[in-house]
Short mmCIF file of C-alpha atoms and ligand atoms in Angstrom, two decimals:
data_model
loop_
_atom_site.label_atom_id
_atom_site.label_comp_id
_atom_site.label_asym_id
_atom_site.label_seq_id
_atom_site.Cartn_x
_atom_site.Cartn_y
_atom_site.Cartn_z
CA MET A 962 -9.91 -0.80 2.76
CA LYS A 963 -9.06 -1.67 6.37
CA VAL A 964 -8.36 -5.35 6.89
CA SER A 965 -8.34 -7.00 10.30
CA VAL A 966 -8.54 -10.43 11.86
CA SER A 967 -10.98 -11.41 14.59
CA THR A 968 -11.56 -14.51 16.65
CA ILE A 969 -14.99 -13.34 17.80
CA ALA A 970 -17.77 -15.94 17.35
CA LEU A 971 -19.51 -15.93 13.96
CA ALA A 972 -22.86 -15.02 15.48
CA GLU A 973 -21.37 -11.95 17.13
CA LEU A 974 -19.64 -10.44 14.13
CA ASP A 975 -21.32 -7.09 13.53
CA VAL A 976 -21.10 -6.55 9.77
CA ASP A 977 -23.37 -5.61 6.88
CA VAL A 978 -22.45 -8.79 5.06
CA LEU A 979 -20.87 -11.94 6.41
CA ILE A 980 -19.37 -14.15 3.72
CA VAL A 981 -19.22 -17.80 4.74
CA PRO A 982 -17.31 -20.15 2.43
CA VAL A 983 -18.89 -23.61 2.63
CA ALA A 984 -17.61 -26.94 1.30
CA MET A 985 -19.93 -29.57 -0.19
CA GLU A 986 -19.33 -31.78 2.87
CA HIS A 987 -20.44 -28.95 5.18
CA VAL A 988 -23.67 -28.47 3.29
CA ALA A 989 -24.37 -32.21 3.22
CA ASP A 990 -23.72 -32.34 6.95
CA GLY A 991 -26.45 -29.80 7.57
CA LEU A 992 -24.40 -26.71 8.37
CA GLU A 993 -25.23 -27.20 12.04
CA GLU A 994 -22.88 -24.51 13.29
CA LEU A 995 -24.46 -21.95 11.01
CA VAL A 996 -27.99 -23.01 11.93
CA GLU A 997 -27.09 -22.54 15.55
CA ALA A 998 -25.62 -19.10 14.91
CA PHE A 999 -28.15 -17.70 12.45
CA GLY A 1000 -31.32 -19.74 12.83
CA THR A 1001 -33.51 -21.84 10.59
CA THR A 1002 -33.04 -19.52 7.58
CA VAL A 1003 -29.90 -21.58 6.98
CA GLU A 1004 -31.83 -24.85 7.12
CA ARG A 1005 -34.50 -23.56 4.76
CA GLY A 1006 -31.93 -22.04 2.37
CA ARG A 1007 -29.86 -25.18 2.24
CA ILE A 1008 -32.01 -26.70 -0.53
CA ASP A 1009 -30.66 -24.02 -2.89
CA ILE A 1010 -26.95 -24.59 -2.43
CA LYS A 1011 -24.64 -27.55 -2.85
CA GLY A 1012 -21.39 -25.93 -1.81
CA ASP A 1013 -19.90 -26.39 -5.25
CA THR A 1014 -17.53 -23.69 -6.57
CA GLY A 1015 -19.58 -20.85 -8.02
CA ASP A 1016 -22.57 -21.43 -5.70
CA VAL A 1017 -23.81 -18.29 -3.96
CA LEU A 1018 -26.73 -17.93 -1.58
CA VAL A 1019 -27.79 -14.75 0.24
CA LEU A 1020 -29.69 -15.27 3.51
CA TYR A 1021 -31.22 -12.94 6.08
CA PRO A 1022 -30.41 -14.38 9.51
CA ASP A 1023 -33.05 -14.89 12.24
CA SER A 1024 -30.42 -14.43 14.91
CA GLY A 1025 -26.84 -13.21 15.26
CA THR A 1026 -25.53 -9.70 14.60
CA ALA A 1027 -24.63 -9.83 10.91
CA LYS A 1028 -27.27 -8.18 8.70
CA ARG A 1029 -26.85 -10.68 5.87
CA ILE A 1030 -24.96 -13.87 5.35
CA VAL A 1031 -23.70 -14.96 1.97
CA LEU A 1032 -22.84 -18.62 1.59
CA VAL A 1033 -20.26 -19.19 -1.14
CA GLY A 1034 -19.28 -22.65 -2.35
CA ILE A 1035 -15.67 -23.86 -2.34
CA GLY A 1036 -16.23 -27.39 -3.71
CA GLU A 1037 -14.92 -30.44 -1.93
CA MET A 1038 -13.16 -29.62 1.31
CA SER A 1039 -10.10 -31.80 0.72
CA GLU A 1040 -9.65 -30.45 -2.81
CA CYS A 1041 -10.15 -26.79 -2.02
CA SER A 1042 -7.37 -24.65 -3.52
CA LEU A 1043 -6.27 -21.10 -2.80
CA GLU A 1044 -7.77 -20.15 -6.15
CA ASP A 1045 -11.13 -21.61 -5.03
CA LEU A 1046 -10.95 -19.36 -1.97
CA ARG A 1047 -10.08 -16.29 -4.05
CA ASN A 1048 -13.00 -16.96 -6.37
CA ALA A 1049 -15.38 -17.62 -3.48
CA ALA A 1050 -14.36 -14.38 -1.77
CA ALA A 1051 -14.82 -12.53 -5.06
CA ALA A 1052 -18.31 -14.00 -5.47
CA GLY A 1053 -19.07 -12.79 -1.95
CA ALA A 1054 -17.64 -9.37 -2.86
CA ALA A 1055 -20.10 -9.12 -5.75
CA SER A 1056 -23.03 -9.76 -3.38
CA ALA A 1057 -21.64 -7.29 -0.86
CA ALA A 1058 -21.24 -4.62 -3.55
CA LYS A 1059 -24.86 -5.08 -4.68
CA VAL A 1060 -26.14 -4.13 -1.22
CA LYS A 1061 -23.47 -1.44 -0.77
CA ALA A 1062 -22.05 -3.13 2.30
CA GLU A 1063 -19.61 -0.95 4.22
CA THR A 1064 -18.42 -3.63 6.60
CA VAL A 1065 -17.82 -7.20 5.52
CA GLY A 1066 -16.71 -10.32 7.34
CA ILE A 1067 -15.33 -13.51 5.83
CA SER A 1068 -14.88 -16.67 7.85
CA VAL A 1069 -11.87 -18.87 7.19
CA PRO A 1070 -13.31 -22.29 6.29
CA ASP A 1071 -12.06 -25.67 7.41
CA THR A 1072 -9.78 -26.99 4.65
CA ASP A 1073 -6.41 -28.69 4.30
CA LEU A 1074 -4.82 -25.32 3.51
CA ASP A 1075 -2.57 -23.38 5.91
CA GLY A 1076 -4.42 -20.68 7.85
CA ASP A 1077 -2.16 -17.84 6.72
CA ASP A 1078 -2.36 -18.81 3.04
CA ALA A 1079 -6.13 -19.19 3.28
CA ALA A 1080 -6.49 -15.76 4.91
CA GLN A 1081 -4.27 -14.21 2.26
CA ALA A 1082 -6.31 -15.79 -0.55
CA LEU A 1083 -9.61 -14.63 0.95
CA VAL A 1084 -8.38 -11.05 1.30
CA GLU A 1085 -6.95 -11.07 -2.23
CA GLY A 1086 -10.14 -12.50 -3.69
CA PHE A 1087 -12.34 -10.01 -1.88
CA MET A 1088 -10.23 -6.93 -2.61
CA LEU A 1089 -9.44 -7.84 -6.20
CA GLY A 1090 -13.06 -8.81 -6.81
CA SER A 1091 -14.16 -5.45 -5.39
CA TYR A 1092 -11.84 -3.51 -7.71
CA ARG A 1093 -13.54 -0.97 -9.97
CA PHE A 1094 -11.99 1.46 -12.44
CA GLU A 1095 -14.33 4.46 -12.51
CA ARG A 1096 -11.87 7.29 -13.11
CA TYR A 1097 -13.54 8.37 -16.32
CA MET A 1098 -17.17 7.65 -15.43
CA THR A 1099 -19.14 10.86 -15.04
CA GLN A 1100 -22.59 9.31 -15.08
CA GLY A 1101 -24.48 6.58 -13.33
CA GLU A 1102 -24.20 5.43 -9.76
CA GLU A 1103 -20.77 5.25 -8.21
CA THR A 1104 -19.99 1.99 -6.45
CA VAL A 1105 -19.52 2.30 -2.72
CA PRO A 1106 -16.46 0.26 -1.81
CA ALA A 1107 -16.43 -1.64 1.47
CA GLN A 1108 -14.55 0.26 4.17
CA ARG A 1109 -13.68 -2.59 6.45
CA LEU A 1110 -12.98 -6.29 5.96
CA VAL A 1111 -12.79 -8.63 8.93
CA ILE A 1112 -11.30 -12.09 8.54
CA GLN A 1113 -12.97 -14.32 11.13
CA THR A 1114 -11.15 -17.36 12.43
CA SER A 1115 -11.21 -19.66 15.43
CA ASP A 1116 -7.44 -19.93 15.07
CA GLN A 1117 -5.63 -17.87 17.76
CA ASP A 1118 -2.38 -18.10 15.82
CA LYS A 1119 -0.90 -14.81 14.62
CA GLN A 1120 -0.08 -16.46 11.29
CA VAL A 1121 -3.61 -15.73 10.09
CA ARG A 1122 -3.08 -12.04 10.78
CA ARG A 1123 0.18 -12.15 8.87
CA GLY A 1124 -1.57 -13.82 5.94
CA ALA A 1125 -4.35 -11.26 5.92
CA ASP A 1126 -1.80 -8.40 5.92
CA ARG A 1127 0.07 -10.02 3.07
CA GLY A 1128 -3.19 -10.36 1.15
CA ARG A 1129 -4.00 -6.68 1.61
CA ILE A 1130 -0.52 -5.52 0.57
CA VAL A 1131 -0.50 -7.74 -2.50
CA ALA A 1132 -4.06 -6.81 -3.53
CA GLU A 1133 -3.26 -3.10 -3.22
CA ALA A 1134 -0.19 -3.61 -5.42
CA VAL A 1135 -2.26 -5.46 -8.03
CA ALA A 1136 -4.79 -2.61 -7.97
CA SER A 1137 -1.99 -0.08 -8.67
CA ALA A 1138 -0.90 -2.14 -11.65
CA ARG A 1139 -4.48 -2.41 -12.93
CA ASP A 1140 -4.95 1.36 -12.55
CA LEU A 1141 -1.83 2.10 -14.58
CA VAL A 1142 -2.86 -0.28 -17.36
CA ASN A 1143 -6.42 1.08 -17.46
CA LEU A 1144 -5.26 4.70 -17.58
CA SER A 1145 -5.96 6.53 -20.83
CA PRO A 1146 -2.79 6.62 -23.01
CA ASP A 1147 -2.63 10.42 -23.01
CA GLU A 1148 -2.24 10.29 -19.24
CA LYS A 1149 0.71 7.91 -19.32
CA THR A 1150 3.34 9.29 -21.62
CA PRO A 1151 6.81 8.00 -20.66
CA THR A 1152 7.38 11.10 -18.56
CA LEU A 1153 4.03 10.80 -16.81
CA LEU A 1154 4.66 7.09 -16.21
CA SER A 1155 7.99 7.96 -14.61
CA LYS A 1156 6.22 10.51 -12.42
CA ALA A 1157 3.80 7.77 -11.38
CA ILE A 1158 6.75 5.55 -10.49
CA GLU A 1159 8.29 8.32 -8.38
CA LYS A 1160 5.02 8.72 -6.54
CA SER A 1161 4.71 4.99 -6.00
CA ALA A 1162 8.28 4.83 -4.70
CA LYS A 1163 7.72 7.64 -2.23
CA LYS A 1164 4.48 6.09 -1.03
CA THR A 1165 5.80 2.59 -0.47
CA GLY A 1166 9.48 3.06 0.34
CA TYR A 1167 11.69 2.04 -2.58
CA GLU A 1168 14.09 4.29 -4.53
CA VAL A 1169 13.92 5.42 -8.14
CA THR A 1170 16.08 7.29 -10.64
CA VAL A 1171 14.63 8.42 -13.96
CA TRP A 1172 16.81 8.88 -17.02
CA ASP A 1173 15.77 11.43 -19.62
CA LYS A 1174 16.40 11.21 -23.36
CA ALA A 1175 19.85 12.80 -23.13
CA LEU A 1176 21.00 10.16 -20.66
CA ILE A 1177 19.46 7.39 -22.73
CA GLU A 1178 21.43 8.70 -25.73
CA GLU A 1179 24.60 8.89 -23.70
CA GLU A 1180 24.14 5.30 -22.59
CA GLY A 1181 23.65 4.27 -26.24
CA MET A 1182 20.25 2.65 -25.95
CA GLY A 1183 19.79 2.39 -29.71
CA GLY A 1184 16.78 0.09 -29.53
CA LEU A 1185 14.77 2.32 -27.23
CA LEU A 1186 15.72 5.42 -29.26
CA ALA A 1187 14.79 3.75 -32.56
CA VAL A 1188 11.31 2.84 -31.33
CA ASN A 1189 10.88 6.37 -29.95
CA ARG A 1190 11.74 8.10 -33.23
CA GLY A 1191 8.16 8.26 -34.48
CA SER A 1192 6.90 9.72 -31.24
CA GLN A 1193 6.13 13.25 -30.04
CA ASP A 1194 7.11 12.34 -26.48
CA PRO A 1195 10.66 11.59 -25.31
CA PRO A 1196 11.45 8.16 -23.85
CA THR A 1197 12.36 7.52 -20.22
CA PHE A 1198 14.30 4.79 -18.52
CA SER A 1199 13.45 4.26 -14.87
CA VAL A 1200 15.67 2.44 -12.42
CA LEU A 1201 13.82 1.24 -9.32
CA GLU A 1202 15.66 -0.08 -6.31
CA TRP A 1203 14.84 -1.96 -3.11
CA LYS A 1204 17.99 -2.64 -1.13
CA PRO A 1205 17.25 -3.56 2.48
CA GLU A 1206 20.02 -4.01 5.04
CA HIS A 1207 18.82 -7.53 5.72
CA ALA A 1208 19.05 -8.59 2.05
CA ARG A 1209 20.04 -12.22 1.61
CA ASN A 1210 21.69 -11.60 -1.78
CA SER A 1211 24.60 -9.29 -2.53
CA ARG A 1212 24.16 -9.28 -6.30
CA PRO A 1213 20.67 -8.05 -7.24
CA VAL A 1214 17.66 -9.78 -8.71
CA ILE A 1215 16.54 -7.57 -11.59
CA LEU A 1216 13.00 -7.14 -12.90
CA VAL A 1217 12.62 -5.67 -16.39
CA GLY A 1218 9.17 -4.48 -17.47
CA LYS A 1219 8.13 -3.58 -21.02
CA GLY A 1220 6.88 0.00 -20.91
CA VAL A 1221 5.42 0.61 -24.35
CA VAL A 1222 2.83 3.15 -23.27
CA TYR A 1223 1.04 2.79 -26.58
CA ASP A 1224 1.74 0.44 -29.46
CA THR A 1225 0.30 1.55 -32.80
CA GLY A 1226 2.71 -0.85 -34.49
CA GLY A 1227 4.61 2.14 -35.88
CA LEU A 1228 4.87 2.24 -39.68
CA SER A 1229 4.01 -1.47 -39.66
CA LEU A 1230 0.68 -0.15 -38.43
CA LYS A 1231 -1.74 -2.38 -36.56
CA PRO A 1232 -5.37 -2.70 -37.62
CA THR A 1233 -7.67 -1.00 -35.08
CA LYS A 1234 -10.28 -3.59 -34.21
CA GLY A 1235 -9.21 -6.32 -31.82
CA SER A 1236 -5.60 -5.24 -32.18
CA MET A 1237 -4.54 -1.62 -31.71
CA ASP A 1238 -7.59 -0.84 -29.59
CA SER A 1239 -6.18 -2.54 -26.50
CA MET A 1240 -2.59 -1.36 -26.93
CA LYS A 1241 -2.66 1.07 -24.02
CA SER A 1242 -2.00 -2.19 -22.15
CA ASP A 1243 1.42 -2.60 -23.78
CA MET A 1244 3.02 -1.28 -20.59
CA ALA A 1245 1.45 -4.03 -18.46
CA GLY A 1246 4.89 -5.56 -17.90
CA ALA A 1247 6.09 -2.22 -16.50
CA ALA A 1248 2.93 -2.02 -14.38
CA ALA A 1249 3.63 -5.51 -13.01
CA VAL A 1250 7.16 -4.50 -12.04
CA ILE A 1251 5.92 -1.29 -10.38
CA GLY A 1252 3.21 -3.18 -8.48
CA ALA A 1253 5.68 -5.87 -7.47
CA MET A 1254 8.16 -3.26 -6.18
CA GLU A 1255 5.38 -1.70 -4.09
CA ALA A 1256 4.54 -5.05 -2.53
CA ILE A 1257 8.20 -6.00 -2.06
CA ALA A 1258 8.88 -2.74 -0.21
CA LYS A 1259 5.75 -2.97 1.94
CA LEU A 1260 6.45 -6.61 2.78
CA GLU A 1261 10.08 -5.66 3.48
CA LEU A 1262 11.25 -8.62 1.45
CA PRO A 1263 14.83 -9.54 2.45
CA LEU A 1264 16.15 -9.33 -1.11
CA TYR A 1265 18.09 -6.75 -3.09
CA VAL A 1266 15.83 -6.09 -6.09
CA ILE A 1267 16.22 -3.67 -9.00
CA GLY A 1268 13.50 -2.78 -11.48
CA LEU A 1269 14.27 -1.48 -14.97
CA ILE A 1270 11.57 0.15 -17.07
CA PRO A 1271 12.29 1.37 -20.59
CA ALA A 1272 9.32 3.48 -21.68
CA THR A 1273 8.19 4.91 -25.00
CA ASP A 1274 5.23 4.76 -27.31
CA ASN A 1275 5.50 3.19 -30.76
CA ARG A 1276 4.12 5.50 -33.43
CA PRO A 1277 4.42 6.14 -37.15
CA GLY A 1278 5.49 9.80 -36.81
CA GLU A 1279 7.53 11.55 -39.48
CA ARG A 1280 10.91 10.44 -38.18
CA ALA A 1281 9.70 6.93 -37.29
CA TYR A 1282 12.07 4.02 -37.66
CA VAL A 1283 11.38 2.06 -40.82
CA PRO A 1284 11.52 -1.55 -41.98
CA GLY A 1285 15.04 -1.90 -43.34
CA ASP A 1286 16.65 0.26 -40.66
CA ILE A 1287 19.72 -1.26 -39.07
CA VAL A 1288 19.97 -0.33 -35.41
CA LYS A 1289 23.02 -0.42 -33.18
CA MET A 1290 21.81 -1.66 -29.82
CA HIS A 1291 23.08 -0.89 -26.30
CA SER A 1292 25.07 -4.13 -26.31
CA GLY A 1293 26.83 -3.17 -29.55
CA LYS A 1294 25.02 -5.81 -31.59
CA THR A 1295 23.20 -4.70 -34.73
CA VAL A 1296 19.57 -5.45 -35.55
CA GLU A 1297 17.85 -5.30 -38.92
CA VAL A 1298 14.33 -4.03 -38.34
CA LEU A 1299 11.92 -5.83 -40.61
CA ASN A 1300 8.75 -5.03 -38.73
CA THR A 1301 8.41 -1.91 -36.58
CA ASP A 1302 5.65 -3.66 -34.62
CA ALA A 1303 8.24 -5.95 -33.05
CA GLU A 1304 9.25 -3.01 -30.86
CA GLY A 1305 9.03 -4.63 -27.44
CA ARG A 1306 12.12 -6.75 -27.99
CA MET A 1307 14.02 -3.65 -29.20
CA ILE A 1308 13.56 -1.78 -25.93
CA LEU A 1309 13.82 -4.87 -23.72
CA ALA A 1310 17.10 -5.91 -25.34
CA ASP A 1311 18.65 -2.59 -24.29
CA ALA A 1312 17.38 -2.92 -20.73
CA LEU A 1313 18.59 -6.53 -20.53
CA SER A 1314 22.04 -5.63 -21.77
CA TYR A 1315 22.21 -2.69 -19.33
CA ALA A 1316 21.19 -5.11 -16.54
CA GLN A 1317 24.53 -6.85 -17.09
CA SER A 1318 26.32 -3.89 -15.47
CA PHE A 1319 24.87 -4.91 -12.08
CA TYR A 1320 26.31 -8.44 -12.26
CA PRO A 1321 22.85 -9.75 -11.40
CA GLU A 1322 22.15 -13.05 -9.74
CA LEU A 1323 18.98 -13.41 -11.80
CA VAL A 1324 17.02 -11.27 -14.25
CA MET A 1325 13.34 -11.63 -15.04
CA ASP A 1326 11.67 -9.69 -17.82
CA ILE A 1327 7.93 -9.42 -18.09
CA ALA A 1328 6.28 -8.15 -21.25
CA THR A 1329 3.18 -8.09 -23.43
CA LEU A 1330 5.47 -9.30 -26.16
CA THR A 1331 3.72 -11.44 -28.76
CA GLY A 1332 0.28 -12.10 -30.20
CA ALA A 1333 1.53 -15.67 -30.63
CA ALA A 1334 1.46 -16.11 -26.83
CA VAL A 1335 -2.25 -15.22 -26.90
CA VAL A 1336 -2.80 -17.79 -29.65
CA ALA A 1337 -0.94 -20.45 -27.65
CA LEU A 1338 -2.30 -19.88 -24.13
CA GLY A 1339 -5.18 -17.43 -24.38
CA GLU A 1340 -6.01 -15.08 -21.52
CA VAL A 1341 -5.55 -17.93 -19.02
CA ALA A 1342 -1.78 -18.13 -18.71
CA ALA A 1343 1.50 -16.46 -19.58
CA ALA A 1344 4.33 -18.17 -21.46
CA THR A 1345 7.65 -18.51 -19.71
CA MET A 1346 11.11 -19.37 -21.04
CA THR A 1347 14.62 -19.44 -19.67
CA ASN A 1348 18.18 -19.68 -20.95
CA VAL A 1349 20.44 -22.69 -20.44
CA GLU A 1350 22.55 -20.83 -17.88
CA LYS A 1351 22.93 -22.96 -14.73
CA GLY A 1352 19.79 -24.02 -12.89
CA ALA A 1353 17.43 -23.71 -15.85
CA GLU A 1354 15.21 -26.64 -14.84
CA GLU A 1355 14.84 -25.36 -11.26
CA ARG A 1356 14.08 -21.84 -12.47
CA LEU A 1357 11.25 -23.04 -14.68
CA ALA A 1358 9.91 -25.31 -11.95
CA ALA A 1359 10.00 -22.42 -9.47
CA MET A 1360 8.10 -20.22 -11.93
CA VAL A 1361 5.40 -22.80 -12.59
CA SER A 1362 4.98 -23.38 -8.88
CA ALA A 1363 4.83 -19.63 -8.11
CA GLY A 1364 2.18 -19.42 -10.83
CA GLN A 1365 0.10 -22.16 -9.24
CA ALA A 1366 0.37 -20.69 -5.76
CA SER A 1367 -0.33 -17.10 -6.77
CA GLY A 1368 -3.03 -17.78 -9.36
CA ASP A 1369 -1.00 -15.97 -12.07
CA LEU A 1370 -0.57 -19.10 -14.17
CA VAL A 1371 2.49 -19.58 -16.37
CA HIS A 1372 3.44 -22.35 -18.76
CA PRO A 1373 6.91 -23.08 -20.18
CA LEU A 1374 7.83 -23.02 -23.86
CA PRO A 1375 11.04 -24.56 -25.25
CA MET A 1376 14.15 -22.63 -26.27
CA PHE A 1377 15.80 -25.03 -28.74
CA ASP A 1378 18.81 -23.59 -30.51
CA GLU A 1379 17.22 -24.42 -33.85
CA TYR A 1380 14.87 -21.43 -33.50
CA ASN A 1381 17.84 -19.07 -33.92
CA GLU A 1382 17.80 -19.90 -37.64
CA GLN A 1383 14.69 -17.76 -37.99
CA LEU A 1384 16.49 -14.67 -36.67
CA LYS A 1385 19.43 -14.68 -39.09
CA SER A 1386 19.85 -11.49 -41.06
CA THR A 1387 21.85 -11.05 -44.26
CA VAL A 1388 23.03 -7.55 -43.29
CA ALA A 1389 23.11 -7.41 -39.49
CA ASP A 1390 23.78 -9.63 -36.46
CA LEU A 1391 20.07 -10.32 -36.05
CA LYS A 1392 16.72 -9.39 -37.48
CA ASN A 1393 13.90 -8.35 -35.20
CA VAL A 1394 11.31 -10.80 -36.51
CA GLY A 1395 11.38 -14.54 -36.94
CA GLY A 1396 8.26 -15.12 -39.01
CA ARG A 1397 4.86 -16.43 -37.96
CA ALA A 1398 6.01 -19.85 -36.76
CA ALA A 1399 6.78 -20.09 -33.03
CA GLY A 1400 6.47 -16.32 -32.66
CA SER A 1401 6.71 -16.28 -28.86
CA ILE A 1402 9.79 -18.46 -28.89
CA THR A 1403 11.67 -16.51 -31.54
CA ALA A 1404 10.93 -13.31 -29.59
CA ALA A 1405 12.50 -14.92 -26.51
CA LYS A 1406 15.42 -16.23 -28.58
CA PHE A 1407 15.98 -12.68 -29.80
CA LEU A 1408 16.18 -11.42 -26.21
CA GLU A 1409 18.50 -14.27 -25.29
CA HIS A 1410 21.16 -12.67 -27.49
CA PHE A 1411 21.33 -9.79 -25.02
CA VAL A 1412 21.60 -11.69 -21.74
CA ASP A 1413 24.63 -13.15 -20.06
CA TYR A 1414 23.27 -14.34 -16.71
CA PRO A 1415 20.48 -16.62 -15.44
CA TRP A 1416 17.35 -15.22 -17.03
CA ILE A 1417 13.60 -15.80 -17.05
CA HIS A 1418 11.29 -14.38 -19.67
CA VAL A 1419 7.54 -13.99 -19.11
CA ASP A 1420 5.26 -13.17 -22.05
CA ILE A 1421 2.00 -11.83 -20.59
CA ALA A 1422 0.34 -10.72 -23.86
CA GLY A 1423 -2.69 -12.94 -23.09
CA PRO A 1424 -3.55 -12.50 -19.41
CA ALA A 1425 -2.47 -8.84 -18.98
CA PHE A 1426 -5.64 -7.34 -20.41
CA LEU A 1427 -8.91 -9.23 -20.37
CA GLU A 1428 -11.76 -9.16 -22.87
CA THR A 1429 -13.91 -11.23 -20.52
CA ALA A 1430 -14.03 -11.05 -16.73
CA ARG A 1431 -12.93 -14.19 -14.90
CA GLY A 1432 -13.49 -14.64 -11.16
CA TYR A 1433 -11.71 -11.87 -9.30
CA ARG A 1434 -10.31 -10.39 -12.52
CA PRO A 1435 -12.42 -7.77 -14.25
CA VAL A 1436 -12.41 -6.78 -17.92
CA GLY A 1437 -9.37 -4.62 -18.74
CA GLY A 1438 -6.06 -4.50 -16.90
CA SER A 1439 -5.70 -7.60 -14.70
CA GLY A 1440 -2.53 -6.69 -12.82
CA PHE A 1441 -1.17 -10.05 -13.95
CA GLY A 1442 2.42 -10.62 -12.91
CA VAL A 1443 2.42 -8.73 -9.61
CA ARG A 1444 1.40 -11.77 -7.58
CA LEU A 1445 3.56 -14.06 -9.72
CA ILE A 1446 6.68 -11.98 -9.12
CA VAL A 1447 6.01 -11.49 -5.41
CA GLN A 1448 5.36 -15.20 -4.88
CA PHE A 1449 8.43 -16.16 -6.90
CA LEU A 1450 10.65 -13.79 -4.92
CA GLN A 1451 9.21 -14.87 -1.58
CA ASP A 1452 10.00 -18.48 -2.46
CA TYR A 1453 13.42 -17.36 -3.74
CA ALA A 1454 14.20 -15.59 -0.46
CA GLU A 1455 12.93 -18.56 1.52
CA LYS A 1456 15.43 -20.84 -0.23
CA LYS A 1457 18.24 -18.51 0.88
CA ARG A 1458 17.43 -18.79 4.54
N1 BES B 1836 2.43 -5.52 -28.09
C1 BES B 1836 2.45 -6.47 -29.14
C2 BES B 1836 2.05 -7.88 -28.69
C3 BES B 1836 0.64 -8.08 -28.20
C4 BES B 1836 -0.33 -8.61 -29.04
C5 BES B 1836 0.29 -7.83 -26.89
C6 BES B 1836 -1.60 -8.83 -28.58
C7 BES B 1836 -0.98 -8.05 -26.42
C8 BES B 1836 -1.94 -8.56 -27.27
C9 BES B 1836 3.84 -6.55 -29.74
O1 BES B 1836 4.56 -5.37 -29.75
C10 BES B 1836 3.67 -6.93 -31.18
O2 BES B 1836 3.13 -6.16 -31.91
N2 BES B 1836 4.15 -8.12 -31.53
C11 BES B 1836 4.06 -8.59 -32.86
C12 BES B 1836 5.40 -9.16 -33.25
C13 BES B 1836 5.52 -9.52 -34.69
C14 BES B 1836 5.52 -8.26 -35.54
C15 BES B 1836 6.78 -10.28 -34.89
C16 BES B 1836 2.99 -9.66 -32.92
O3 BES B 1836 2.90 -10.47 -31.99
O4 BES B 1836 2.22 -9.67 -33.86
MN1 MN B 1837 4.15 -4.16 -31.41
ZN1 ZN B 1838 4.11 -4.03 -28.27
#
């Protein structure tokens, strides 16, 4: 989709659909500007819209060049958030898709928000709301995606253009992540996933090295190898790198993404319904890191960033690891496996301990780690935790604020030392499960044993894969985490100015 910015008058914008976000105050005021531009259809239609969030009204203008106008409500002007704009643009996208619009305009409404942020949110909402995954559909009508999106503004400032570009780059990165998550498991074995990463790297301008099984063995990644034992397909470990000359950090920020390409639970087999059936999404953390790297490279973010993606499936094959196995991890610590379905922490622990070799400034892991996170926060938000390493409070605050700004909501959970009790093993340094109580926290406490630097953990088990569509997020892979990471790193770079 081509995205541009125009300062042409509303009435002169030549598009199939013109989306006009309107606040409740605008509607109450009589929408004079719109009446002037498009005629009395606006006046007559006004009785059917209040301007509240969720309101949508399609009108056929008496004058002006646009073929249709779609009024979308954004609530009260002074309270309008970026998320309101994303949702409004997505509602407009739904109307545009219905009439197979090829060219679409969106006007930037009067709000208290910055012009560039507003433009970014509108582009994100429109593009993400237009997203369809039709790779496997052989029947029925194909949707015709819009070819061109024009952001209309009276603001001459080039900031709006910058915001619109940012929106397009970020939305494209989220779409890549969604595509990877939605892909059928047989098309994303660890090797195929690594190939996809190589393609993504070439396309967007970051570097990648892929380790094969032999290298993973040499490096002693016992956790990753244990999980892989029941599989027909070898594991991979991908190292992604964005190292611009203008980087503001000399020690890297590292992103670790859980790449379990399919989680059957292993010998501790999952039930199918409502459990195993969505487990192609167990690489959504990896997808978020890949999408984030794409956006980081395209935005030319002035930060040295490394991505680490351990990838395997978790299956109950003949040689599968078993409950009772004691595994020597990459760090040298030993883990008593008491449930083979707690596999994510086994592969993440190895990646986190390998991350140490870069002397990182900060490491963030992102993973569909625990069902308990779904119980706690649902599909609405991810859980986030951090270690007590210096700056813990600020790290959490920065995460929550990046969540608010990006729309990828996160909420903190505590990391009290007391939870370590639940991980004590009688035969090894640790066991891989901590019981039902506080499942998301004990998973994070487990990982904490493998980190030795400032660290943030993000459990996206809830929002990564949706059962019900919400706003600009369709059913299936949501691409959650891409916007969170990008926002967090933009803020992080900003603080280093
Ligand atoms: N991939 C799952 C977690 C998950 C559950 C993600 C639901 C998305 C939706 C993870 O590997 C897992 O199986 N976790 C277990 C851990 C338990 C055995 C300690 C869980 O949460 O049940
Ligand atoms: Mn599992
Ligand atoms: Zn899993």
